[in-house]
Coordinates of C-alpha atoms and ligand atoms in Angstrom, one line a residue:
M31 CA 80.1 85.4 97.7
K32 CA 76.8 84.4 100.1
E33 CA 78.7 85.2 103.4
L34 CA 80.1 88.8 102.1
K35 CA 76.6 89.7 101.2
E36 CA 75.2 88.9 104.4
I37 CA 78.1 91.2 106.1
L38 CA 77.3 93.8 103.5
N39 CA 73.5 93.4 104.3
T40 CA 73.9 94.0 107.9
V41 CA 76.3 96.3 107.8
L42 CA 74.3 98.4 105.2
K43 CA 70.9 98.5 107.0
E44 CA 71.8 98.2 110.4
K45 CA 74.9 100.2 111.0
K46 CA 76.3 103.9 110.3
G47 CA 79.7 104.1 110.2
Y48 CA 82.3 104.1 107.2
L49 CA 82.8 101.5 104.6
T50 CA 86.8 102.4 104.6
F51 CA 88.7 101.4 101.3
L52 CA 92.4 100.7 101.7
T53 CA 94.4 100.5 98.7
G54 CA 98.0 99.5 97.9
A55 CA 100.2 99.1 94.9
G56 CA 98.6 96.0 94.0
V57 CA 95.6 98.3 92.5
S58 CA 97.9 100.6 90.7
A59 CA 100.1 97.7 89.4
E60 CA 97.2 96.4 87.3
S61 CA 97.3 100.2 85.5
G62 CA 101.1 99.0 84.6
L63 CA 102.8 100.9 87.4
P64 CA 105.6 98.8 89.0
T65 CA 105.3 98.4 92.7
Y66 CA 107.6 100.6 94.6
R67 CA 109.4 97.4 96.4
S68 CA 109.2 94.7 93.1
V69 CA 112.3 94.7 90.7
D70 CA 110.9 97.2 88.6
G71 CA 111.3 99.9 91.3
I72 CA 114.9 99.5 91.5
W73 CA 116.4 102.6 89.8
I74 CA 119.7 102.3 87.8
K75 CA 121.5 105.4 87.8
G76 CA 124.9 104.8 85.5
T77 CA 126.4 101.5 86.7
K78 CA 124.8 102.1 90.2
Y79 CA 122.1 100.3 91.3
H80 CA 119.7 101.8 94.0
R81 CA 117.0 100.0 96.2
P82 CA 114.2 102.2 97.0
E83 CA 115.2 102.1 100.8
E84 CA 118.4 103.5 99.9
F85 CA 117.3 106.4 97.5
G86 CA 113.9 107.0 98.7
T87 CA 115.1 108.8 101.6
Y88 CA 115.5 112.2 102.7
K89 CA 118.9 111.6 103.3
Y90 CA 119.8 110.7 99.8
F91 CA 117.8 113.4 98.6
S92 CA 119.6 115.9 100.7
Q93 CA 123.1 115.1 98.9
N94 CA 121.7 114.1 95.3
Q95 CA 118.8 116.2 94.6
E96 CA 118.9 116.1 91.1
E97 CA 119.5 112.6 90.6
V98 CA 116.1 111.9 92.9
W99 CA 114.4 114.8 90.6
Q100 CA 115.5 112.7 87.7
Y101 CA 113.8 109.6 88.9
N102 CA 110.9 111.6 89.7
L103 CA 110.4 112.9 86.7
F104 CA 110.7 109.7 85.0
W105 CA 107.7 108.6 87.4
K106 CA 106.0 111.4 86.3
K107 CA 106.1 110.1 82.7
M108 CA 104.9 106.7 83.7
I109 CA 102.0 108.0 85.6
E110 CA 100.8 110.7 82.7
E111 CA 101.0 107.5 80.7
A112 CA 98.9 105.3 83.2
K113 CA 95.2 104.6 82.7
P114 CA 92.9 103.8 85.5
N115 CA 91.5 100.3 85.5
P116 CA 88.1 98.7 86.4
G117 CA 89.2 98.5 90.1
H118 CA 89.4 102.3 90.3
M119 CA 86.6 102.9 87.9
A120 CA 84.3 100.2 90.6
L121 CA 85.6 102.3 93.4
A122 CA 84.1 105.5 92.1
E123 CA 81.0 104.2 91.4
I124 CA 80.8 102.5 95.1
E125 CA 81.4 106.1 96.4
K126 CA 78.5 107.4 94.3
L127 CA 76.3 104.3 96.1
L128 CA 77.6 105.0 99.5
G129 CA 77.6 108.9 99.3
D130 CA 79.2 110.1 102.9
R131 CA 79.9 106.4 104.4
F132 CA 82.7 106.0 101.8
R133 CA 85.8 106.5 102.7
L134 CA 89.1 105.8 100.5
I135 CA 92.6 105.8 102.2
T136 CA 95.3 104.9 99.3
Q137 CA 99.0 104.3 99.8
N138 CA 99.3 105.0 96.1
V139 CA 100.5 108.5 94.9
D140 CA 99.6 108.3 91.2
G141 CA 96.3 109.9 91.8
L142 CA 94.4 107.4 89.5
H143 CA 91.5 107.5 91.9
Q144 CA 90.8 110.9 91.6
E145 CA 91.5 110.7 87.9
V146 CA 88.2 108.7 87.7
G147 CA 86.2 111.1 89.5
T148 CA 86.3 109.6 93.2
E149 CA 86.5 112.4 95.9
N150 CA 87.0 111.0 99.4
V151 CA 90.7 109.8 99.0
Y152 CA 93.1 110.4 101.8
E153 CA 96.5 110.0 100.3
I154 CA 98.5 108.6 103.1
H155 CA 102.1 108.4 101.4
G156 CA 101.6 112.0 99.5
S157 CA 101.1 112.6 95.7
K158 CA 103.3 112.8 93.0
H159 CA 101.1 115.4 91.7
K160 CA 102.2 118.0 94.1
V161 CA 105.6 119.4 95.3
R162 CA 106.5 121.4 98.4
C163 CA 109.7 123.3 99.7
S164 CA 112.5 120.7 100.9
Q165 CA 113.1 123.5 103.5
E166 CA 109.1 123.5 104.5
C167 CA 108.6 127.1 104.2
S168 CA 105.4 126.9 102.2
E169 CA 102.2 124.5 101.7
P170 CA 102.3 122.0 98.9
F171 CA 101.1 123.0 95.6
D172 CA 100.3 121.4 92.0
F173 CA 103.0 120.4 90.0
P174 CA 104.6 123.2 88.4
E175 CA 103.5 123.2 84.7
N176 CA 106.9 124.2 83.3
I177 CA 108.5 121.3 84.5
P178 CA 108.1 118.4 82.0
S179 CA 108.4 114.7 82.4
K180 CA 111.6 112.8 81.1
E181 CA 112.8 109.6 79.7
Y182 CA 114.6 107.3 82.0
T183 CA 117.9 108.5 80.3
E184 CA 116.9 112.2 80.1
D185 CA 119.2 114.6 82.7
L186 CA 117.6 117.9 83.8
T187 CA 118.6 120.9 82.0
P188 CA 119.6 124.4 83.5
E189 CA 116.0 125.4 83.3
D190 CA 114.5 122.3 85.1
I191 CA 117.1 123.0 87.8
D192 CA 116.0 126.6 88.0
N193 CA 112.3 125.5 87.9
L194 CA 112.6 122.8 90.8
K195 CA 113.9 125.6 93.3
C196 CA 111.6 127.3 96.0
R197 CA 110.5 130.6 94.6
K198 CA 109.9 131.7 98.2
C199 CA 113.4 130.9 99.9
G200 CA 115.6 129.6 96.8
N201 CA 115.9 125.8 98.0
W202 CA 115.1 122.8 96.0
L203 CA 111.6 121.9 95.8
R204 CA 110.9 118.2 96.9
P205 CA 108.2 115.8 95.6
N206 CA 105.1 115.9 98.3
T207 CA 105.5 112.0 99.0
L208 CA 106.9 110.2 102.0
W209 CA 110.4 108.8 102.0
F210 CA 111.3 105.8 103.9
D211 CA 113.3 107.8 106.6
E212 CA 110.6 110.2 107.4
S213 CA 107.4 109.8 109.8
Y214 CA 104.0 110.3 109.1
N215 CA 102.1 113.4 110.3
E216 CA 98.6 114.9 109.6
K217 CA 99.5 118.2 107.8
N218 CA 100.9 116.1 104.9
Y219 CA 100.0 112.8 105.1
Y220 CA 96.6 112.5 107.0
F221 CA 98.0 110.6 109.9
D222 CA 95.3 111.4 112.4
T223 CA 92.6 111.3 109.8
A224 CA 93.4 107.9 109.3
Y225 CA 93.3 106.7 112.6
D226 CA 89.7 108.8 113.3
I227 CA 88.3 107.1 110.0
A228 CA 89.6 103.6 111.0
D229 CA 87.8 104.3 114.4
H230 CA 84.7 104.7 112.8
T231 CA 84.8 102.2 110.4
D232 CA 82.0 99.2 110.1
I233 CA 83.8 97.5 107.2
L234 CA 87.6 97.7 106.0
F235 CA 88.2 96.6 102.6
V236 CA 92.3 96.2 102.2
I237 CA 93.0 95.9 98.4
G238 CA 96.3 95.0 96.8
T239 CA 98.2 96.2 100.0
S240 CA 100.7 93.5 101.8
G241 CA 101.3 95.4 105.0
S242 CA 105.0 96.5 104.8
T243 CA 104.4 100.2 106.0
A244 CA 103.3 101.3 109.2
L245 CA 100.2 103.4 108.9
P246 CA 98.2 100.9 107.1
V247 CA 99.4 98.1 109.5
G248 CA 97.8 100.6 112.4
I249 CA 94.7 101.0 110.6
V250 CA 94.3 97.3 110.1
E251 CA 95.1 96.9 113.7
T252 CA 92.7 99.6 114.5
V253 CA 89.6 97.7 113.0
K254 CA 90.7 94.5 114.0
I255 CA 90.7 95.5 118.0
S256 CA 87.3 97.0 117.4
A257 CA 85.6 93.8 116.0
K258 CA 84.8 95.1 113.0
W259 CA 84.6 93.2 109.7
I260 CA 88.1 93.2 107.5
I261 CA 87.6 92.3 103.7
L262 CA 91.3 91.2 101.9
I263 CA 91.0 91.5 98.6
N264 CA 94.6 90.1 97.4
P265 CA 95.5 87.5 94.5
E266 CA 98.4 87.0 97.3
T267 CA 97.6 85.0 100.6
E268 CA 100.7 84.9 102.4
T269 CA 101.2 88.9 102.9
Y270 CA 101.9 90.4 106.5
F271 CA 98.4 91.0 106.7
D272 CA 96.9 87.3 106.4
Y273 CA 99.7 86.9 109.4
I274 CA 98.4 89.2 111.7
L275 CA 94.9 88.7 111.0
K276 CA 95.0 84.7 111.1
G277 CA 91.9 83.2 113.3
S278 CA 90.2 86.4 113.5
K279 CA 86.3 86.0 113.4
T280 CA 86.0 89.3 111.6
L281 CA 87.9 88.3 108.5
Y282 CA 86.9 87.5 105.4
S283 CA 89.6 87.0 102.2
I284 CA 88.9 87.4 98.3
Q285 CA 91.5 86.0 96.7
E286 CA 91.5 88.0 93.4
S287 CA 92.9 91.0 91.9
S288 CA 91.4 94.2 92.5
S289 CA 90.1 94.9 88.8
K290 CA 87.9 91.7 89.0
A291 CA 86.9 91.7 92.4
L292 CA 85.9 95.2 93.0
P293 CA 83.2 95.6 90.1
E294 CA 81.7 92.4 91.7
L295 CA 81.7 94.1 95.0
K296 CA 79.9 97.0 93.4
A297 CA 77.5 94.9 91.9
L298 CA 76.7 93.6 95.1
I299 CA 76.4 96.8 96.9
E300 CA 74.0 98.1 94.3
E301 CA 71.9 94.8 94.5
I302 CA 71.7 95.3 98.5
L303 CA 70.8 99.3 98.2
N304 CA 68.0 98.5 95.7
K305 CA 66.4 95.9 97.1
K306 CA 63.1 97.1 98.3
E307 CA 62.3 96.8 102.4
Ligands
ZN32 ZN1 111.3 127.3 100.4

């Protein structure tokens, strides 16, 4: 990784902008969480198969609240059982090394980055650890403790249904995550903050994400236009990001899984920062 070392050395010693890490489903997949768009992500209810693009929408929720909550309580269970992997841990250590120059923008909604102590995390697709009123009468708040996670086949009880209603207005609560038919915003999803971070980034690490949603693509394009370094970390090399960055002089690709590449990156940053001037 000689060339990467030179890039890091220059940025760490001569520049002042952020080292920004953009993480996606590939990082969580190494903790056993299914990627949302893979076959595993398909929700089967009775004999009906639903694709995420169909049921992961506000429209579907507004007609099938119980079913969508049943799916989300099953996800809650999978998240509770998932353990952070070496990629998550390396990022927490990189934050300690970089201090205020570290920013982490994640598409993941599982909270695994925070679980290992990473602090500067911006969840641009929301968090499954929070809920909010579906009629937007209040701010997002932590998942109520009286709502249990569920097995795949378990139905909601009348008590669950009652606990899943907003205490203020009586309407359904909803997961604090972005659905496919909704727009990004600053209030719930750090839309403006993400662009502001991109504007002040010296190196963007794009990790385990393929570029299938709008804001991550916008972040990558912003960094590309300002001719700052973009480091792709992904075992796959035919992603949309590879396509839009093809031929870029400020692109560096690491064709490895995040749980292998990030501990190596952490060691490299440590080596550069500890070297005597
Ligand atoms: Zn309400």
